[in-house]
């Protein structure tokens, strides 16, 4: 059992090194030599755990997806079971935005894989589509909850609107990487997008008396 744990830990050290190399120099900078140097281990050891460059690239892509998914699940657990569909969707979308260093690095890495799939650098497009498909399905499921409650206009299509939301926020996230827009603006745009599809949020009722009322 300890040997299995050590194996997994070593693999994670290598994929973390791959991630850092991509962030610093793009996918073209990733070689057995650069990854070994970044991880502080021998090239032979990298080759032992990952026989090909393609293997450690795909493992890195999967690790980034898993990290982002785990963070999102943590954020949803904080919201609790009573969270509204809009609150859940907003958490999904804000979680995609590069608002801190970790999410910025994830966005850079995933963007590099997307570009590699488009330019034929050994990564097939189908291998990069799992995450957006999962997100689209999650958003569609939340929109369906709203539709079932008859809380939006009948013309809303959960599947199509989920794709629209995802495309808009993915573009916003990539635009933020070179410095277009601020974090505050990005969050405002997410909420405005949800306003357009779900309608504006309703102010919470209060039982406090109006100031000056007799």
PDB file of C-alpha atoms in Angstrom:
ATOM      1  CA  UNK A   1       0.000   0.000   0.000  1.00  0.00           C
ATOM      2  CA  UNK A   2       2.733   2.578   0.786  1.00  0.00           C
ATOM      3  CA  UNK A   3       4.280   1.863  -2.601  1.00  0.00           C
ATOM      4  CA  UNK A   4       0.958   2.760  -4.294  1.00  0.00           C
ATOM      5  CA  UNK A   5       0.717   5.998  -2.328  1.00  0.00           C
ATOM      6  CA  UNK A   6       4.297   6.928  -3.254  1.00  0.00           C
ATOM      7  CA  UNK A   7       3.524   6.204  -6.894  1.00  0.00           C
ATOM      8  CA  UNK A   8       0.527   8.570  -6.850  1.00  0.00           C
ATOM      9  CA  UNK A   9       2.456  11.264  -5.017  1.00  0.00           C
ATOM     10  CA  UNK A  10       5.287  11.100  -7.527  1.00  0.00           C
ATOM     11  CA  UNK A  11       2.878  11.291 -10.450  1.00  0.00           C
ATOM     12  CA  UNK A  12       1.304  14.378  -8.902  1.00  0.00           C
ATOM     13  CA  UNK A  13       4.712  15.989  -8.432  1.00  0.00           C
ATOM     14  CA  UNK A  14       5.388  15.461 -12.121  1.00  0.00           C
ATOM     15  CA  UNK A  15       2.024  16.782 -13.337  1.00  0.00           C
ATOM     16  CA  UNK A  16       2.418  19.812 -11.056  1.00  0.00           C
ATOM     17  CA  UNK A  17       5.793  20.418 -12.695  1.00  0.00           C
ATOM     18  CA  UNK A  18       4.218  20.099 -16.153  1.00  0.00           C
ATOM     19  CA  UNK A  19       1.624  22.658 -15.118  1.00  0.00           C
ATOM     20  CA  UNK A  20       4.286  25.151 -14.028  1.00  0.00           C
ATOM     21  CA  UNK A  21       6.265  24.677 -17.251  1.00  0.00           C
ATOM     22  CA  UNK A  22       3.130  25.354 -19.313  1.00  0.00           C
ATOM     23  CA  UNK A  23       2.323  28.483 -17.306  1.00  0.00           C
ATOM     24  CA  UNK A  24       5.860  29.824 -17.780  1.00  0.00           C
ATOM     25  CA  UNK A  25       6.487  28.842 -21.402  1.00  0.00           C
ATOM     26  CA  UNK A  26       3.433  27.303 -23.005  1.00  0.00           C
ATOM     27  CA  UNK A  27       2.945  23.770 -24.230  1.00  0.00           C
ATOM     28  CA  UNK A  28       5.935  24.038 -26.577  1.00  0.00           C
ATOM     29  CA  UNK A  29       8.236  24.355 -23.557  1.00  0.00           C
ATOM     30  CA  UNK A  30       7.171  20.979 -22.181  1.00  0.00           C
ATOM     31  CA  UNK A  31       9.813  18.268 -22.658  1.00  0.00           C
ATOM     32  CA  UNK A  32      11.022  15.400 -20.515  1.00  0.00           C
ATOM     33  CA  UNK A  33      14.068  17.513 -19.705  1.00  0.00           C
ATOM     34  CA  UNK A  34      12.175  20.674 -18.730  1.00  0.00           C
ATOM     35  CA  UNK A  35       9.679  18.743 -16.611  1.00  0.00           C
ATOM     36  CA  UNK A  36      12.436  16.783 -14.847  1.00  0.00           C
ATOM     37  CA  UNK A  37      14.326  19.999 -14.086  1.00  0.00           C
ATOM     38  CA  UNK A  38      11.177  21.690 -12.771  1.00  0.00           C
ATOM     39  CA  UNK A  39      10.294  18.679 -10.590  1.00  0.00           C
ATOM     40  CA  UNK A  40      13.877  18.284  -9.362  1.00  0.00           C
ATOM     41  CA  UNK A  41      14.134  14.665 -10.484  1.00  0.00           C
ATOM     42  CA  UNK A  42      15.882  12.742 -13.252  1.00  0.00           C
ATOM     43  CA  UNK A  43      14.590  12.424 -16.799  1.00  0.00           C
ATOM     44  CA  UNK A  44      14.725   8.657 -16.337  1.00  0.00           C
ATOM     45  CA  UNK A  45      12.296   8.908 -13.404  1.00  0.00           C
ATOM     46  CA  UNK A  46       9.823  10.990 -15.425  1.00  0.00           C
ATOM     47  CA  UNK A  47      10.023   8.374 -18.172  1.00  0.00           C
ATOM     48  CA  UNK A  48       9.433   5.612 -15.619  1.00  0.00           C
ATOM     49  CA  UNK A  49       6.119   7.131 -14.507  1.00  0.00           C
ATOM     50  CA  UNK A  50       5.070   8.455 -17.911  1.00  0.00           C
ATOM     51  CA  UNK A  51       6.386   6.606 -20.934  1.00  0.00           C
ATOM     52  CA  UNK A  52       5.476   9.352 -23.393  1.00  0.00           C
ATOM     53  CA  UNK A  53       5.038  13.105 -23.411  1.00  0.00           C
ATOM     54  CA  UNK A  54       1.421  12.606 -24.404  1.00  0.00           C
ATOM     55  CA  UNK A  55       0.809  10.554 -21.242  1.00  0.00           C
ATOM     56  CA  UNK A  56       1.984  13.226 -18.832  1.00  0.00           C
ATOM     57  CA  UNK A  57       0.232  15.951 -20.788  1.00  0.00           C
ATOM     58  CA  UNK A  58      -3.123  14.180 -20.581  1.00  0.00           C
ATOM     59  CA  UNK A  59      -2.550  13.384 -16.907  1.00  0.00           C
ATOM     60  CA  UNK A  60      -1.817  17.047 -16.276  1.00  0.00           C
ATOM     61  CA  UNK A  61      -5.000  18.084 -18.072  1.00  0.00           C
ATOM     62  CA  UNK A  62      -6.980  15.647 -15.946  1.00  0.00           C
ATOM     63  CA  UNK A  63      -5.326  16.867 -12.728  1.00  0.00           C
ATOM     64  CA  UNK A  64      -6.223  20.493 -13.506  1.00  0.00           C
ATOM     65  CA  UNK A  65      -9.835  19.490 -14.187  1.00  0.00           C
ATOM     66  CA  UNK A  66     -10.001  17.534 -10.953  1.00  0.00           C
ATOM     67  CA  UNK A  67      -8.570  20.423  -8.919  1.00  0.00           C
ATOM     68  CA  UNK A  68     -11.086  22.856 -10.401  1.00  0.00           C
ATOM     69  CA  UNK A  69     -13.931  20.394  -9.828  1.00  0.00           C
ATOM     70  CA  UNK A  70     -12.955  19.785  -6.210  1.00  0.00           C
ATOM     71  CA  UNK A  71     -12.802  23.522  -5.540  1.00  0.00           C
ATOM     72  CA  UNK A  72     -16.223  23.998  -7.118  1.00  0.00           C
ATOM     73  CA  UNK A  73     -17.741  21.211  -5.018  1.00  0.00           C
ATOM     74  CA  UNK A  74     -16.308  22.860  -1.913  1.00  0.00           C
ATOM     75  CA  UNK A  75     -17.882  26.181  -2.867  1.00  0.00           C
ATOM     76  CA  UNK A  76     -21.237  24.509  -3.488  1.00  0.00           C
ATOM     77  CA  UNK A  77     -21.095  22.771  -0.117  1.00  0.00           C
ATOM     78  CA  UNK A  78     -20.729  26.198   1.489  1.00  0.00           C
ATOM     79  CA  UNK A  79     -23.850  27.388  -0.334  1.00  0.00           C
ATOM     80  CA  UNK A  80     -25.797  24.459   1.069  1.00  0.00           C
ATOM     81  CA  UNK A  81     -28.712  22.377  -0.163  1.00  0.00           C
ATOM     82  CA  UNK A  82     -31.090  25.349  -0.139  1.00  0.00           C
ATOM     83  CA  UNK A  83     -29.097  27.311  -2.736  1.00  0.00           C
ATOM     84  CA  UNK A  84     -31.182  28.670  -5.599  1.00  0.00           C
ATOM     85  CA  UNK A  85     -30.420  27.681  -9.203  1.00  0.00           C
ATOM     86  CA  UNK A  86     -29.049  31.157  -9.825  1.00  0.00           C
ATOM     87  CA  UNK A  87     -26.712  30.926  -6.835  1.00  0.00           C
ATOM     88  CA  UNK A  88     -25.422  27.558  -8.032  1.00  0.00           C
ATOM     89  CA  UNK A  89     -24.904  28.746 -11.604  1.00  0.00           C
ATOM     90  CA  UNK A  90     -23.186  31.910 -10.383  1.00  0.00           C
ATOM     91  CA  UNK A  91     -20.807  29.764  -8.313  1.00  0.00           C
ATOM     92  CA  UNK A  92     -20.030  27.653 -11.393  1.00  0.00           C
ATOM     93  CA  UNK A  93     -19.297  30.696 -13.515  1.00  0.00           C
ATOM     94  CA  UNK A  94     -17.312  32.748 -11.009  1.00  0.00           C
ATOM     95  CA  UNK A  95     -15.285  29.599 -10.335  1.00  0.00           C
ATOM     96  CA  UNK A  96     -14.242  29.632 -14.006  1.00  0.00           C
ATOM     97  CA  UNK A  97     -12.867  33.165 -13.836  1.00  0.00           C
ATOM     98  CA  UNK A  98      -9.122  33.680 -13.211  1.00  0.00           C
ATOM     99  CA  UNK A  99      -9.701  35.752 -10.087  1.00  0.00           C
ATOM    100  CA  UNK A 100      -6.698  34.417  -8.161  1.00  0.00           C
ATOM    101  CA  UNK A 101      -3.333  32.883  -8.997  1.00  0.00           C
ATOM    102  CA  UNK A 102      -4.514  29.273  -8.888  1.00  0.00           C
ATOM    103  CA  UNK A 103      -7.463  29.867 -11.209  1.00  0.00           C
ATOM    104  CA  UNK A 104      -5.323  32.015 -13.481  1.00  0.00           C
ATOM    105  CA  UNK A 105      -2.808  29.195 -13.873  1.00  0.00           C
ATOM    106  CA  UNK A 106      -5.599  26.686 -14.511  1.00  0.00           C
ATOM    107  CA  UNK A 107      -7.047  28.933 -17.215  1.00  0.00           C
ATOM    108  CA  UNK A 108      -3.622  29.277 -18.870  1.00  0.00           C
ATOM    109  CA  UNK A 109      -3.060  25.511 -18.839  1.00  0.00           C
ATOM    110  CA  UNK A 110      -6.515  24.652 -20.173  1.00  0.00           C
ATOM    111  CA  UNK A 111      -6.189  27.368 -22.823  1.00  0.00           C
ATOM    112  CA  UNK A 112      -2.847  25.889 -23.921  1.00  0.00           C
ATOM    113  CA  UNK A 113      -4.440  22.465 -24.318  1.00  0.00           C
ATOM    114  CA  UNK A 114      -7.296  23.967 -26.305  1.00  0.00           C
ATOM    115  CA  UNK A 115      -4.834  25.672 -28.646  1.00  0.00           C
ATOM    116  CA  UNK A 116      -2.852  22.451 -28.998  1.00  0.00           C
ATOM    117  CA  UNK A 117      -5.994  20.557 -30.000  1.00  0.00           C
ATOM    118  CA  UNK A 118      -6.684  23.163 -32.694  1.00  0.00           C
ATOM    119  CA  UNK A 119      -3.175  23.093 -34.127  1.00  0.00           C
ATOM    120  CA  UNK A 120      -2.575  19.338 -34.082  1.00  0.00           C
ATOM    121  CA  UNK A 121       0.109  19.165 -31.409  1.00  0.00           C
ATOM    122  CA  UNK A 122      -0.648  15.592 -30.374  1.00  0.00           C
ATOM    123  CA  UNK A 123      -3.777  16.415 -28.382  1.00  0.00           C
ATOM    124  CA  UNK A 124      -7.138  15.559 -29.926  1.00  0.00           C
ATOM    125  CA  UNK A 125      -9.987  18.035 -29.515  1.00  0.00           C
ATOM    126  CA  UNK A 126     -12.186  15.286 -28.082  1.00  0.00           C
ATOM    127  CA  UNK A 127      -9.717  14.874 -25.220  1.00  0.00           C
ATOM    128  CA  UNK A 128     -10.215  18.479 -24.085  1.00  0.00           C
ATOM    129  CA  UNK A 129     -14.017  18.623 -24.225  1.00  0.00           C
ATOM    130  CA  UNK A 130     -14.951  16.680 -21.091  1.00  0.00           C
ATOM    131  CA  UNK A 131     -14.841  19.681 -18.749  1.00  0.00           C
ATOM    132  CA  UNK A 132     -16.976  22.063 -20.875  1.00  0.00           C
ATOM    133  CA  UNK A 133     -19.503  19.311 -21.541  1.00  0.00           C
ATOM    134  CA  UNK A 134     -19.804  18.575 -17.834  1.00  0.00           C
ATOM    135  CA  UNK A 135     -20.222  22.264 -17.039  1.00  0.00           C
ATOM    136  CA  UNK A 136     -22.850  22.725 -19.740  1.00  0.00           C
ATOM    137  CA  UNK A 137     -24.806  19.763 -18.352  1.00  0.00           C
ATOM    138  CA  UNK A 138     -24.606  21.124 -14.791  1.00  0.00           C
ATOM    139  CA  UNK A 139     -25.781  24.583 -15.854  1.00  0.00           C
ATOM    140  CA  UNK A 140     -28.570  23.110 -17.973  1.00  0.00           C
ATOM    141  CA  UNK A 141     -29.731  21.063 -14.992  1.00  0.00           C
ATOM    142  CA  UNK A 142     -29.971  24.180 -12.853  1.00  0.00           C
ATOM    143  CA  UNK A 143     -31.839  26.063 -15.582  1.00  0.00           C
ATOM    144  CA  UNK A 144     -34.261  23.146 -15.806  1.00  0.00           C
ATOM    145  CA  UNK A 145     -34.978  23.577 -12.097  1.00  0.00           C
ATOM    146  CA  UNK A 146     -35.949  27.181 -12.783  1.00  0.00           C
ATOM    147  CA  UNK A 147     -38.111  26.202 -15.762  1.00  0.00           C
ATOM    148  CA  UNK A 148     -39.956  23.638 -13.699  1.00  0.00           C
ATOM    149  CA  UNK A 149     -40.803  26.344 -11.193  1.00  0.00           C
ATOM    150  CA  UNK A 150     -42.291  28.527 -13.975  1.00  0.00           C
ATOM    151  CA  UNK A 151     -40.076  31.362 -12.812  1.00  0.00           C
ATOM    152  CA  UNK A 152     -38.787  32.486 -16.223  1.00  0.00           C
ATOM    153  CA  UNK A 153     -40.158  33.241 -19.645  1.00  0.00           C
ATOM    154  CA  UNK A 154     -41.337  30.137 -21.550  1.00  0.00           C
ATOM    155  CA  UNK A 155     -38.886  30.744 -24.401  1.00  0.00           C
ATOM    156  CA  UNK A 156     -35.901  29.705 -22.305  1.00  0.00           C
ATOM    157  CA  UNK A 157     -34.192  26.548 -23.552  1.00  0.00           C
ATOM    158  CA  UNK A 158     -32.033  25.068 -20.747  1.00  0.00           C
ATOM    159  CA  UNK A 159     -29.605  23.270 -23.066  1.00  0.00           C
ATOM    160  CA  UNK A 160     -29.100  26.129 -25.516  1.00  0.00           C
ATOM    161  CA  UNK A 161     -28.949  28.784 -22.804  1.00  0.00           C
ATOM    162  CA  UNK A 162     -26.426  26.699 -20.868  1.00  0.00           C
ATOM    163  CA  UNK A 163     -24.200  26.594 -23.959  1.00  0.00           C
ATOM    164  CA  UNK A 164     -24.639  30.350 -24.430  1.00  0.00           C
ATOM    165  CA  UNK A 165     -23.734  31.078 -20.802  1.00  0.00           C
ATOM    166  CA  UNK A 166     -20.712  28.801 -20.918  1.00  0.00           C
ATOM    167  CA  UNK A 167     -19.414  30.265 -24.179  1.00  0.00           C
ATOM    168  CA  UNK A 168     -19.770  33.813 -22.880  1.00  0.00           C
ATOM    169  CA  UNK A 169     -17.990  33.177 -19.593  1.00  0.00           C
ATOM    170  CA  UNK A 170     -15.245  31.063 -21.186  1.00  0.00           C
ATOM    171  CA  UNK A 171     -14.525  33.972 -23.524  1.00  0.00           C
ATOM    172  CA  UNK A 172     -14.562  36.378 -20.608  1.00  0.00           C
ATOM    173  CA  UNK A 173     -12.107  34.193 -18.668  1.00  0.00           C
ATOM    174  CA  UNK A 174      -9.667  33.972 -21.573  1.00  0.00           C
ATOM    175  CA  UNK A 175      -9.957  37.727 -22.148  1.00  0.00           C
ATOM    176  CA  UNK A 176      -8.979  38.399 -18.546  1.00  0.00           C
ATOM    177  CA  UNK A 177      -5.662  36.553 -18.881  1.00  0.00           C
ATOM    178  CA  UNK A 178      -3.897  39.314 -20.875  1.00  0.00           C
ATOM    179  CA  UNK A 179      -5.468  41.959 -18.648  1.00  0.00           C
ATOM    180  CA  UNK A 180      -8.762  42.799 -20.341  1.00  0.00           C
ATOM    181  CA  UNK A 181     -11.162  43.954 -17.638  1.00  0.00           C
ATOM    182  CA  UNK A 182     -10.949  43.754 -13.870  1.00  0.00           C
ATOM    183  CA  UNK A 183     -12.154  41.091 -11.467  1.00  0.00           C
ATOM    184  CA  UNK A 184     -14.967  43.390 -10.360  1.00  0.00           C
ATOM    185  CA  UNK A 185     -16.106  43.951 -13.950  1.00  0.00           C
ATOM    186  CA  UNK A 186     -15.986  40.222 -14.695  1.00  0.00           C
ATOM    187  CA  UNK A 187     -18.247  39.384 -11.761  1.00  0.00           C
ATOM    188  CA  UNK A 188     -20.621  42.188 -12.767  1.00  0.00           C
ATOM    189  CA  UNK A 189     -20.783  40.800 -16.308  1.00  0.00           C
ATOM    190  CA  UNK A 190     -21.594  37.323 -15.012  1.00  0.00           C
ATOM    191  CA  UNK A 191     -24.476  38.693 -12.959  1.00  0.00           C
ATOM    192  CA  UNK A 192     -25.702  40.801 -15.868  1.00  0.00           C
ATOM    193  CA  UNK A 193     -25.666  37.751 -18.131  1.00  0.00           C
ATOM    194  CA  UNK A 194     -27.749  35.830 -15.592  1.00  0.00           C
ATOM    195  CA  UNK A 195     -30.107  38.808 -15.334  1.00  0.00           C
ATOM    196  CA  UNK A 196     -30.694  38.571 -19.086  1.00  0.00           C
ATOM    197  CA  UNK A 197     -31.590  34.873 -18.916  1.00  0.00           C
ATOM    198  CA  UNK A 198     -33.146  34.430 -15.472  1.00  0.00           C
ATOM    199  CA  UNK A 199     -34.362  37.928 -14.778  1.00  0.00           C
ATOM    200  CA  UNK A 200     -32.926  40.254 -12.115  1.00  0.00           C
ATOM    201  CA  UNK A 201     -32.663  38.999  -8.569  1.00  0.00           C
ATOM    202  CA  UNK A 202     -35.519  40.048  -6.345  1.00  0.00           C
ATOM    203  CA  UNK A 203     -34.658  42.128  -3.298  1.00  0.00           C
ATOM    204  CA  UNK A 204     -35.085  40.236  -0.065  1.00  0.00           C
ATOM    205  CA  UNK A 205     -38.109  41.170   1.992  1.00  0.00           C
ATOM    206  CA  UNK A 206     -37.492  42.840   5.323  1.00  0.00           C
ATOM    207  CA  UNK A 207     -39.664  43.132   8.380  1.00  0.00           C
ATOM    208  CA  UNK A 208     -37.922  46.246   9.612  1.00  0.00           C
ATOM    209  CA  UNK A 209     -40.100  49.372   9.647  1.00  0.00           C
ATOM    210  CA  UNK A 210     -39.328  52.165   7.223  1.00  0.00           C
ATOM    211  CA  UNK A 211     -37.251  55.001   8.622  1.00  0.00           C
ATOM    212  CA  UNK A 212     -39.476  57.820   9.767  1.00  0.00           C
ATOM    213  CA  UNK A 213     -42.661  55.769   9.412  1.00  0.00           C
ATOM    214  CA  UNK A 214     -45.228  56.250  12.170  1.00  0.00           C
TER     215      UNK A 214
END
